[in-house]
Short mmCIF file of C-alpha atoms and ligand atoms in Angstrom, two decimals:
data_model
loop_
_atom_site.label_atom_id
_atom_site.label_comp_id
_atom_site.label_asym_id
_atom_site.label_seq_id
_atom_site.Cartn_x
_atom_site.Cartn_y
_atom_site.Cartn_z
CA MET A 599 12.52 -0.64 -11.65
CA ASN A 600 15.57 -2.86 -11.45
CA HIS A 601 18.24 -3.14 -8.80
CA ASN A 602 21.36 -5.14 -8.14
CA TYR A 603 19.51 -8.12 -6.75
CA LYS A 604 22.64 -10.21 -6.24
CA GLU A 605 24.11 -7.53 -3.99
CA LEU A 606 20.82 -7.03 -2.14
CA ALA A 607 20.44 -10.77 -1.53
CA LYS A 608 24.04 -10.95 -0.32
CA GLU A 609 23.67 -8.01 2.05
CA PHE A 610 20.16 -8.59 3.41
CA GLY A 611 19.37 -12.24 2.64
CA THR A 612 16.18 -13.67 1.16
CA PRO A 613 13.22 -13.58 1.13
CA LEU A 614 13.40 -9.81 1.01
CA TYR A 615 10.85 -7.09 0.28
CA ILE A 616 12.44 -4.23 -1.67
CA TYR A 617 10.61 -0.91 -2.05
CA ASP A 618 11.62 1.91 -4.35
CA GLN A 619 11.10 5.41 -2.95
CA LYS A 620 11.27 7.02 -6.38
CA GLN A 621 8.43 4.87 -7.67
CA ILE A 622 6.26 5.74 -4.64
CA GLU A 623 6.94 9.43 -5.29
CA GLU A 624 6.05 9.10 -8.97
CA ASN A 625 2.81 7.30 -8.13
CA TYR A 626 1.83 9.96 -5.61
CA HIS A 627 2.58 12.89 -7.92
CA ARG A 628 0.76 11.28 -10.87
CA LEU A 629 -2.40 10.79 -8.81
CA ARG A 630 -2.19 14.15 -7.08
CA SER A 631 -1.67 16.17 -10.26
CA ALA A 632 -4.51 14.33 -12.07
CA PHE A 633 -7.00 15.47 -9.40
CA ASP A 634 -5.46 18.88 -8.66
CA LYS A 635 -6.30 20.00 -12.19
CA HIS A 636 -10.01 19.60 -11.51
CA TYR A 637 -10.77 20.27 -7.86
CA GLU A 638 -8.87 22.40 -5.42
CA LYS A 639 -10.07 21.00 -2.10
CA PHE A 640 -8.66 17.56 -2.77
CA SER A 641 -6.56 15.38 -0.50
CA ILE A 642 -4.99 11.95 -0.53
CA HIS A 643 -5.03 9.73 2.55
CA TYR A 644 -2.69 6.78 2.01
CA ALA A 645 -4.32 3.53 3.16
CA VAL A 646 -1.74 2.29 5.63
CA LYS A 647 -3.10 -1.27 5.46
CA ALA A 648 -1.40 -1.71 2.09
CA ASN A 649 2.05 -1.30 3.62
CA PRO A 650 2.33 -0.04 7.20
CA ASN A 651 6.10 0.19 7.39
CA PRO A 652 6.78 3.57 9.10
CA ALA A 653 9.51 4.35 6.55
CA VAL A 654 6.96 3.98 3.74
CA ILE A 655 4.43 6.11 5.64
CA LYS A 656 7.13 8.76 6.11
CA VAL A 657 7.85 8.89 2.37
CA LEU A 658 4.19 9.60 1.65
CA ILE A 659 3.73 12.07 4.48
CA GLY A 660 6.82 13.89 3.24
CA LEU A 661 5.04 14.35 -0.09
CA GLY A 662 2.00 15.90 1.60
CA SER A 663 -0.22 12.84 1.92
CA GLY A 664 -2.45 12.08 4.88
CA VAL A 665 -3.22 8.51 5.97
CA ASP A 666 -6.21 6.25 6.44
CA CYS A 667 -5.97 3.68 9.24
CA SER A 668 -8.24 0.73 9.97
CA SER A 669 -7.16 -0.44 13.42
CA PRO A 670 -5.54 0.88 16.59
CA GLY A 671 -2.31 -0.81 15.47
CA GLU A 672 -2.29 1.03 12.16
CA LEU A 673 -3.16 4.24 13.96
CA GLU A 674 -0.15 3.73 16.20
CA HIS A 675 2.03 3.12 13.13
CA ALA A 676 0.88 6.48 11.72
CA LEU A 677 1.36 8.34 15.00
CA ARG A 678 4.83 6.88 15.54
CA ALA A 679 5.75 7.75 11.94
CA GLY A 680 5.02 11.34 12.95
CA VAL A 681 1.72 11.86 11.13
CA PRO A 682 -0.19 14.73 12.80
CA ALA A 683 -3.75 13.90 13.93
CA SER A 684 -5.11 16.45 11.47
CA LYS A 685 -3.85 14.25 8.62
CA ILE A 686 -5.17 10.96 9.97
CA LEU A 687 -8.44 9.34 8.98
CA TYR A 688 -9.70 6.19 10.65
CA THR A 689 -12.01 3.84 8.79
CA GLY A 690 -12.63 0.64 10.73
CA ASN A 691 -15.50 -1.79 10.79
CA TYR A 692 -17.36 -3.44 13.69
CA GLU A 693 -15.24 -1.12 15.88
CA SER A 694 -14.95 -2.20 19.50
CA PRO A 695 -15.18 0.27 22.41
CA GLU A 696 -11.39 -0.07 22.75
CA ASP A 697 -10.90 0.83 19.08
CA LEU A 698 -13.23 3.81 19.41
CA THR A 699 -11.50 5.04 22.56
CA LYS A 700 -8.15 5.02 20.78
CA VAL A 701 -9.61 6.89 17.81
CA LEU A 702 -11.19 9.54 20.03
CA GLU A 703 -7.98 9.97 22.00
CA SER A 704 -5.94 10.38 18.82
CA GLY A 705 -7.98 13.33 17.54
CA ALA A 706 -8.17 11.74 14.07
CA LYS A 707 -11.16 12.14 11.75
CA PHE A 708 -13.14 8.93 11.36
CA ASN A 709 -15.66 7.16 9.17
CA LEU A 710 -17.92 4.91 11.23
CA ASP A 711 -19.13 1.65 9.78
CA ASP A 712 -22.62 1.64 11.28
CA LEU A 713 -25.14 3.43 13.47
CA ASN A 714 -24.30 0.92 16.20
CA SER A 715 -20.66 2.00 15.99
CA PHE A 716 -21.84 5.54 16.72
CA LYS A 717 -23.94 4.30 19.64
CA ARG A 718 -20.89 2.53 21.06
CA MET A 719 -18.89 5.70 20.54
CA ILE A 720 -21.26 8.03 22.36
CA SER A 721 -21.21 5.79 25.38
CA ILE A 722 -17.55 6.90 25.55
CA LYS A 723 -17.86 10.46 24.23
CA THR A 724 -20.02 12.36 21.74
CA PRO A 725 -17.82 13.66 18.95
CA GLU A 726 -18.19 17.03 17.28
CA ARG A 727 -18.04 15.52 13.78
CA VAL A 728 -19.28 12.21 12.38
CA SER A 729 -18.89 10.57 9.02
CA PHE A 730 -20.54 7.28 8.13
CA ARG A 731 -19.39 4.70 5.63
CA ILE A 732 -22.24 4.19 3.18
CA ASN A 733 -22.77 1.03 1.22
CA PRO A 734 -24.06 2.56 -2.00
CA GLY A 735 -25.50 -0.78 -3.15
CA MET A 736 -22.79 -1.29 -5.75
CA GLY A 737 -19.25 -2.62 -5.68
CA LYS A 738 -16.47 -3.85 -7.92
CA GLY A 739 -13.07 -5.41 -7.42
CA SER A 740 -10.54 -7.71 -9.07
CA HIS A 741 -11.78 -10.63 -6.92
CA GLU A 742 -15.00 -11.19 -4.99
CA ALA A 743 -13.05 -10.95 -1.71
CA VAL A 744 -12.10 -7.37 -2.48
CA VAL A 745 -15.57 -6.16 -3.46
CA THR A 746 -16.55 -4.04 -0.47
CA GLY A 747 -19.84 -2.51 -1.60
CA GLY A 748 -23.14 -4.06 -2.70
CA THR A 749 -25.50 -6.55 -1.10
CA ASP A 750 -22.82 -9.14 -0.17
CA ALA A 751 -20.50 -6.66 1.54
CA LYS A 752 -20.06 -6.63 5.32
CA PHE A 753 -19.11 -2.95 5.23
CA GLY A 754 -20.98 0.28 5.73
CA ILE A 755 -24.59 1.27 6.19
CA PRO A 756 -27.03 0.32 3.43
CA TYR A 757 -27.77 3.62 1.76
CA GLU A 758 -31.51 3.32 2.36
CA LYS A 759 -30.87 3.32 6.12
CA ALA A 760 -28.13 5.94 6.27
CA ILE A 761 -30.42 8.86 7.00
CA GLU A 762 -31.40 7.24 10.33
CA ALA A 763 -27.77 7.22 11.42
CA TYR A 764 -27.22 10.87 10.51
CA GLN A 765 -30.49 11.96 12.13
CA PHE A 766 -29.57 10.13 15.30
CA ALA A 767 -26.12 11.75 15.33
CA LYS A 768 -27.70 15.18 14.90
CA GLU A 769 -30.09 14.50 17.77
CA GLN A 770 -27.07 13.67 19.92
CA GLY A 771 -25.60 17.11 19.25
CA VAL A 772 -23.20 16.37 16.38
CA THR A 773 -22.75 19.49 14.26
CA LYS A 774 -20.17 18.51 11.64
CA PHE A 775 -20.45 15.74 9.11
CA GLY A 776 -18.65 13.78 6.44
CA ILE A 777 -19.70 10.90 4.20
CA HIS A 778 -17.67 7.93 2.99
CA MET A 779 -17.72 4.90 0.72
CA MET A 780 -15.22 2.25 -0.33
CA THR A 781 -16.69 -0.04 -2.93
CA GLY A 782 -13.84 -2.33 -3.90
CA SER A 783 -10.18 -2.77 -4.63
CA ASN A 784 -7.92 -3.04 -7.67
CA ASN A 785 -10.24 -1.50 -10.24
CA LEU A 786 -8.79 -0.48 -13.57
CA GLU A 787 -12.00 0.93 -15.05
CA PRO A 788 -12.25 4.76 -14.76
CA PHE A 789 -15.99 4.90 -15.48
CA PHE A 790 -16.78 2.68 -12.52
CA PHE A 791 -15.38 5.25 -10.08
CA ALA A 792 -17.37 8.05 -11.67
CA GLU A 793 -20.55 5.98 -11.50
CA ALA A 794 -20.00 5.24 -7.81
CA VAL A 795 -19.28 8.92 -7.08
CA GLU A 796 -22.49 9.97 -8.82
CA LYS A 797 -24.41 7.49 -6.71
CA LEU A 798 -22.78 8.59 -3.45
CA LEU A 799 -23.55 12.23 -4.16
CA THR A 800 -27.17 11.43 -4.93
CA ILE A 801 -27.40 9.49 -1.65
CA GLY A 802 -25.60 12.29 0.19
CA GLY A 803 -27.92 14.86 -1.40
CA GLY A 804 -30.96 13.16 0.11
CA ILE A 805 -29.33 12.78 3.52
CA PHE A 806 -27.95 16.28 3.93
CA LYS A 807 -31.07 17.98 2.63
CA GLU A 808 -33.12 16.29 5.31
CA LEU A 809 -30.44 16.92 7.91
CA GLY A 810 -30.14 20.62 7.13
CA PHE A 811 -26.34 20.47 7.05
CA THR A 812 -23.69 20.21 4.36
CA PRO A 813 -20.76 17.79 4.69
CA ASP A 814 -17.23 18.99 5.44
CA TYR A 815 -15.87 16.16 3.35
CA ILE A 816 -16.87 13.48 0.91
CA ASP A 817 -14.52 10.51 1.00
CA ILE A 818 -14.77 8.20 -2.00
CA GLY A 819 -12.29 5.58 -0.69
CA GLY A 820 -9.45 3.95 -2.60
CA GLY A 821 -9.51 0.99 -4.96
CA PHE A 822 -7.43 2.45 -7.80
CA GLY A 823 -5.92 -0.59 -9.47
CA ILE A 824 -2.53 -1.47 -10.91
CA PRO A 825 -1.73 -3.89 -13.72
CA TYR A 826 -0.53 -7.24 -12.36
CA HIS A 827 -0.77 -9.24 -15.61
CA GLU A 828 0.91 -8.40 -18.89
CA GLU A 829 -2.57 -8.10 -20.46
CA ASP A 830 -3.97 -5.67 -17.86
CA VAL A 831 -4.58 -2.21 -19.24
CA PRO A 832 -3.27 0.30 -16.68
CA LEU A 833 -5.82 2.57 -15.04
CA ASP A 834 -6.09 5.83 -16.95
CA VAL A 835 -5.70 8.09 -13.92
CA GLU A 836 -6.07 11.33 -15.87
CA LEU A 837 -9.38 10.19 -17.30
CA MET A 838 -10.53 8.76 -13.97
CA ALA A 839 -9.79 11.99 -12.10
CA GLU A 840 -11.56 14.04 -14.76
CA LEU A 841 -14.64 11.79 -14.72
CA ILE A 842 -14.76 11.68 -10.91
CA CYS A 843 -14.34 15.42 -10.53
CA ASP A 844 -16.93 16.19 -13.20
CA LYS A 845 -19.49 14.05 -11.37
CA PHE A 846 -18.37 15.48 -8.06
CA LYS A 847 -18.65 19.14 -9.07
CA GLU A 848 -21.95 18.51 -10.84
CA GLY A 849 -23.29 16.60 -7.82
CA ILE A 850 -22.38 19.13 -5.14
CA VAL A 851 -24.17 21.85 -7.08
CA LYS A 852 -27.19 19.72 -8.00
CA HIS A 853 -27.63 18.35 -4.48
CA GLU A 854 -26.62 21.56 -2.69
CA LEU A 855 -23.78 19.92 -0.80
CA GLY A 856 -21.74 23.09 -0.31
CA GLU A 857 -18.01 23.00 -1.00
CA PRO A 858 -16.81 19.81 0.68
CA GLU A 859 -13.30 18.46 0.58
CA LEU A 860 -12.87 15.51 -1.78
CA LEU A 861 -10.86 12.74 -0.12
CA VAL A 862 -9.42 9.55 -1.58
CA GLU A 863 -7.77 6.67 0.28
CA PRO A 864 -5.55 4.76 -2.14
CA GLY A 865 -3.25 2.02 -0.90
CA ARG A 866 -2.28 -0.27 -3.74
CA TYR A 867 -1.94 2.50 -6.32
CA LEU A 868 0.72 4.31 -4.31
CA VAL A 869 2.92 1.41 -3.25
CA GLY A 870 1.95 -1.74 -5.19
CA ASN A 871 4.31 -1.43 -8.13
CA ALA A 872 7.01 0.11 -5.92
CA GLY A 873 7.79 -3.22 -4.28
CA VAL A 874 9.25 -6.56 -5.31
CA LEU A 875 9.75 -9.74 -3.36
CA LEU A 876 13.19 -11.23 -3.86
CA SER A 877 13.51 -14.90 -3.11
CA LYS A 878 15.80 -17.84 -3.70
CA VAL A 879 15.20 -21.28 -5.22
CA THR A 880 15.43 -23.92 -2.50
CA GLY A 881 14.45 -27.01 -4.46
CA LEU A 882 13.55 -28.20 -7.95
CA LYS A 883 11.11 -31.07 -8.30
CA ASP A 884 10.12 -33.08 -11.33
CA SER A 885 6.72 -34.38 -10.18
CA TYR A 886 3.37 -34.67 -12.01
CA ARG A 887 4.18 -31.04 -12.67
CA GLN A 888 7.51 -29.27 -12.55
CA PHE A 889 7.82 -27.39 -9.28
CA ILE A 890 10.28 -24.69 -8.35
CA GLY A 891 10.33 -24.34 -4.58
CA ILE A 892 11.46 -20.98 -3.22
CA ASP A 893 12.11 -19.55 0.23
CA ALA A 894 9.00 -17.33 0.01
CA GLY A 895 5.52 -18.80 0.24
CA MET A 896 1.97 -17.99 1.23
CA ASN A 897 3.42 -16.99 4.61
CA THR A 898 5.45 -14.27 2.83
CA LEU A 899 3.06 -13.22 0.04
CA MET A 900 -0.47 -14.37 0.68
CA ARG A 901 -2.32 -12.83 -2.25
CA PRO A 902 -1.97 -15.74 -4.72
CA SER A 903 -3.25 -18.32 -2.19
CA LEU A 904 -5.89 -15.99 -0.75
CA TYR A 905 -7.54 -14.91 -3.98
CA GLY A 906 -5.68 -16.34 -6.90
CA ALA A 907 -3.78 -13.09 -7.44
CA ILE A 908 -1.11 -13.12 -10.11
CA HIS A 909 2.35 -11.67 -9.61
CA ARG A 910 4.73 -11.59 -12.53
CA VAL A 911 7.72 -13.83 -11.86
CA GLU A 912 11.19 -13.07 -13.18
CA VAL A 913 14.53 -14.82 -12.97
CA PRO A 914 16.97 -11.91 -13.01
CA TYR A 915 20.16 -13.75 -13.97
CA ARG A 916 18.96 -16.38 -16.44
CA SER A 917 18.36 -16.06 -20.15
CA SER A 918 14.77 -16.68 -21.18
CA GLU A 919 15.49 -18.19 -24.60
CA ASN A 920 14.59 -21.78 -23.73
CA THR A 921 11.72 -22.04 -21.34
CA ARG A 922 9.66 -24.71 -19.60
CA LEU A 923 6.30 -24.75 -17.85
CA VAL A 924 6.69 -24.62 -14.07
CA SER A 925 4.77 -23.81 -10.91
CA ILE A 926 6.39 -21.73 -8.19
CA CYS A 927 5.69 -22.86 -4.65
CA GLY A 928 6.76 -22.01 -1.14
CA GLN A 929 7.78 -24.28 1.72
CA VAL A 930 4.52 -24.20 3.66
CA CYS A 931 2.69 -27.46 4.30
CA GLU A 932 -0.46 -26.47 2.40
CA ASN A 933 -1.20 -27.25 -1.20
CA ALA A 934 -2.53 -23.71 -1.55
CA ASP A 935 1.06 -22.56 -1.14
CA ILE A 936 1.55 -21.93 -4.87
CA LEU A 937 2.71 -18.46 -5.86
CA ALA A 938 2.42 -18.97 -9.61
CA HIS A 939 0.73 -21.77 -11.56
CA ASN A 940 2.07 -23.11 -14.86
CA ILE A 941 4.21 -20.26 -16.07
CA LEU A 942 7.04 -20.29 -18.56
CA LEU A 943 10.46 -19.70 -17.02
CA PRO A 944 14.02 -20.30 -18.27
CA GLU A 945 14.75 -24.02 -18.33
CA ASP A 946 18.22 -23.61 -16.85
CA ILE A 947 17.04 -22.45 -13.40
CA GLU A 948 19.10 -24.00 -10.63
CA GLU A 949 18.85 -24.25 -6.87
CA GLY A 950 20.19 -21.06 -5.33
CA ASP A 951 18.97 -18.84 -8.22
CA LEU A 952 17.20 -15.62 -7.39
CA ILE A 953 13.51 -15.27 -8.24
CA LEU A 954 11.64 -12.00 -8.33
CA LEU A 955 7.93 -11.48 -7.75
CA ARG A 956 6.79 -8.12 -9.10
CA ASP A 957 4.25 -5.63 -7.77
CA ALA A 958 4.50 -6.86 -4.20
CA GLY A 959 4.61 -3.47 -2.47
CA ALA A 960 0.94 -3.53 -1.39
CA TYR A 961 -0.68 -6.23 0.72
CA GLY A 962 2.59 -8.19 0.60
CA PHE A 963 4.49 -7.89 3.85
CA ALA A 964 1.32 -6.43 5.41
CA MET A 965 -0.43 -9.80 5.05
CA SER A 966 2.56 -12.00 5.89
CA SER A 967 2.53 -14.43 8.79
CA VAL A 968 4.81 -16.78 10.68
CA TYR A 969 2.78 -19.84 9.72
CA ASN A 970 4.76 -23.07 9.82
CA GLY A 971 7.25 -21.38 12.13
CA ARG A 972 8.85 -19.30 9.38
CA PRO A 973 9.95 -15.87 10.65
CA ARG A 974 8.94 -12.93 8.48
CA PRO A 975 11.34 -11.44 5.89
CA ALA A 976 13.28 -8.20 6.03
CA GLU A 977 12.24 -5.03 4.20
CA VAL A 978 14.53 -2.52 2.52
CA LEU A 979 13.84 0.86 0.97
CA ILE A 980 15.88 2.10 -1.98
CA GLU A 981 16.53 5.81 -1.44
CA ASN A 982 18.60 7.68 -4.02
CA GLY A 983 19.87 4.38 -5.34
CA LYS A 984 20.96 3.09 -1.90
CA ALA A 985 19.26 0.32 0.06
CA ARG A 986 18.34 0.98 3.67
CA LEU A 987 17.06 -1.73 5.99
CA ILE A 988 13.66 -0.59 7.25
CA ARG A 989 12.62 -3.77 9.05
CA ARG A 990 15.05 -6.38 10.18
CA ARG A 991 14.52 -10.01 9.31
CA GLU A 992 12.71 -11.85 12.06
CA LYS A 993 14.60 -14.66 13.76
CA ILE A 994 13.44 -17.99 15.10
CA ASP A 995 14.00 -16.53 18.58
CA ASP A 996 11.38 -13.87 17.80
CA LEU A 997 8.79 -16.62 17.54
CA PHE A 998 9.19 -17.14 21.28
CA ASN A 999 8.52 -13.51 22.23
CA PHE A 1000 4.94 -14.04 23.21
CA TYR A 1001 4.80 -17.38 24.99
CA VAL A 1002 4.16 -17.03 28.71
C1 LIG B 1442 -11.60 1.77 3.93
C2 LIG B 1442 -10.55 1.49 2.93
N1 LIG B 1442 -9.90 2.52 2.36
C3 LIG B 1442 -8.91 2.31 1.46
C4 LIG B 1442 -8.53 1.03 1.10
C5 LIG B 1442 -7.39 0.88 0.13
O1 LIG B 1442 -7.76 0.17 -0.97
P1 LIG B 1442 -6.78 0.10 -2.22
O2 LIG B 1442 -5.50 -0.45 -1.75
O3 LIG B 1442 -7.50 -0.80 -3.16
O4 LIG B 1442 -6.65 1.49 -2.75
C6 LIG B 1442 -9.19 -0.07 1.65
C7 LIG B 1442 -8.81 -1.43 1.26
O5 LIG B 1442 -9.33 -2.42 1.66
C8 LIG B 1442 -10.22 0.16 2.60
O6 LIG B 1442 -10.86 -0.86 3.18
#
């Protein structure tokens, strides 16, 4: 995916998030067709947290996707993007009464994080259907901060205690059920997903047998990874879907779980490689190390500072024949504000050059902040080869919007 970055920088300025609609479409179709071959009642719910821009949500909804939201703000993004309630899932954690009220009002399906979440909910209204997020006792992710299952995870109900939650919900008059897990993010290993699915179905089997119901849906979360490094082996989605569906079909028969819908909630997989962050060199420094300062930093793309994530860096208009070892940093007054450590880049880079950070479509803009008084960047979407501004660049004046 390459574009005329000079033109884009001239028209929209830098730093700039650029998303490619075609790539999002390809990602969606690849995932969808891999699962469709194996299980009919399958649906994708795009995890809006990865990139909540309404234009991005609209692309995915247009392809037939649903969404998964994790906060009232994300829910509002989905609603305003025109997503019907029937296609919205809500998976929060430690949900407040205000969060739960908004979810109930929206008519969306939801996965509750705990029995106490359900207790808070019924003090507002008893729902017809409940699904709980189960911690299946296992998790995996590309960094410990994105492992969301297992004994160190703050999410979900430990599987040993889940039956209590379902029993309580049944006693309160709930008649429809789902079950959910989300064990970690950015996994490239197909067998891990199948293993987790097998475990969830075994757990679900025990629960629903005792409950005397079958679930309407089984939601196995997202977490499908993308290669960020040159050495990463891309996730074999065909194999993953086959392994997951085999375990799923085997499990629903073995544990008498009826014919539930199989839901997935990918974020990164759908939009991660569809986005780049375009930025400009603001200063070169020959210090104890060679630094290249750019106009994007941890305020713009937080993943490298937050969990040592790697984004490939490119210099679109320089030859790479002679290189030197450099670190790329932003302008924030934190030494964690390094976007790439000790990488080889063309030695002729000059101030004003454009720098590209790849695979920034997920958890890029979504995690950005105005730290150090730097307004957030603009976002554009490339549709049929043409760039459309989908979020204007923030201005310094915008920083004063909330002072009273
Ligand atoms: C509940 C839930 N669903 C889906 C996702 C999306 O994860 P990913 O972007 O790794 O697919 C997350 C990410 O944190 C999540 O918490």
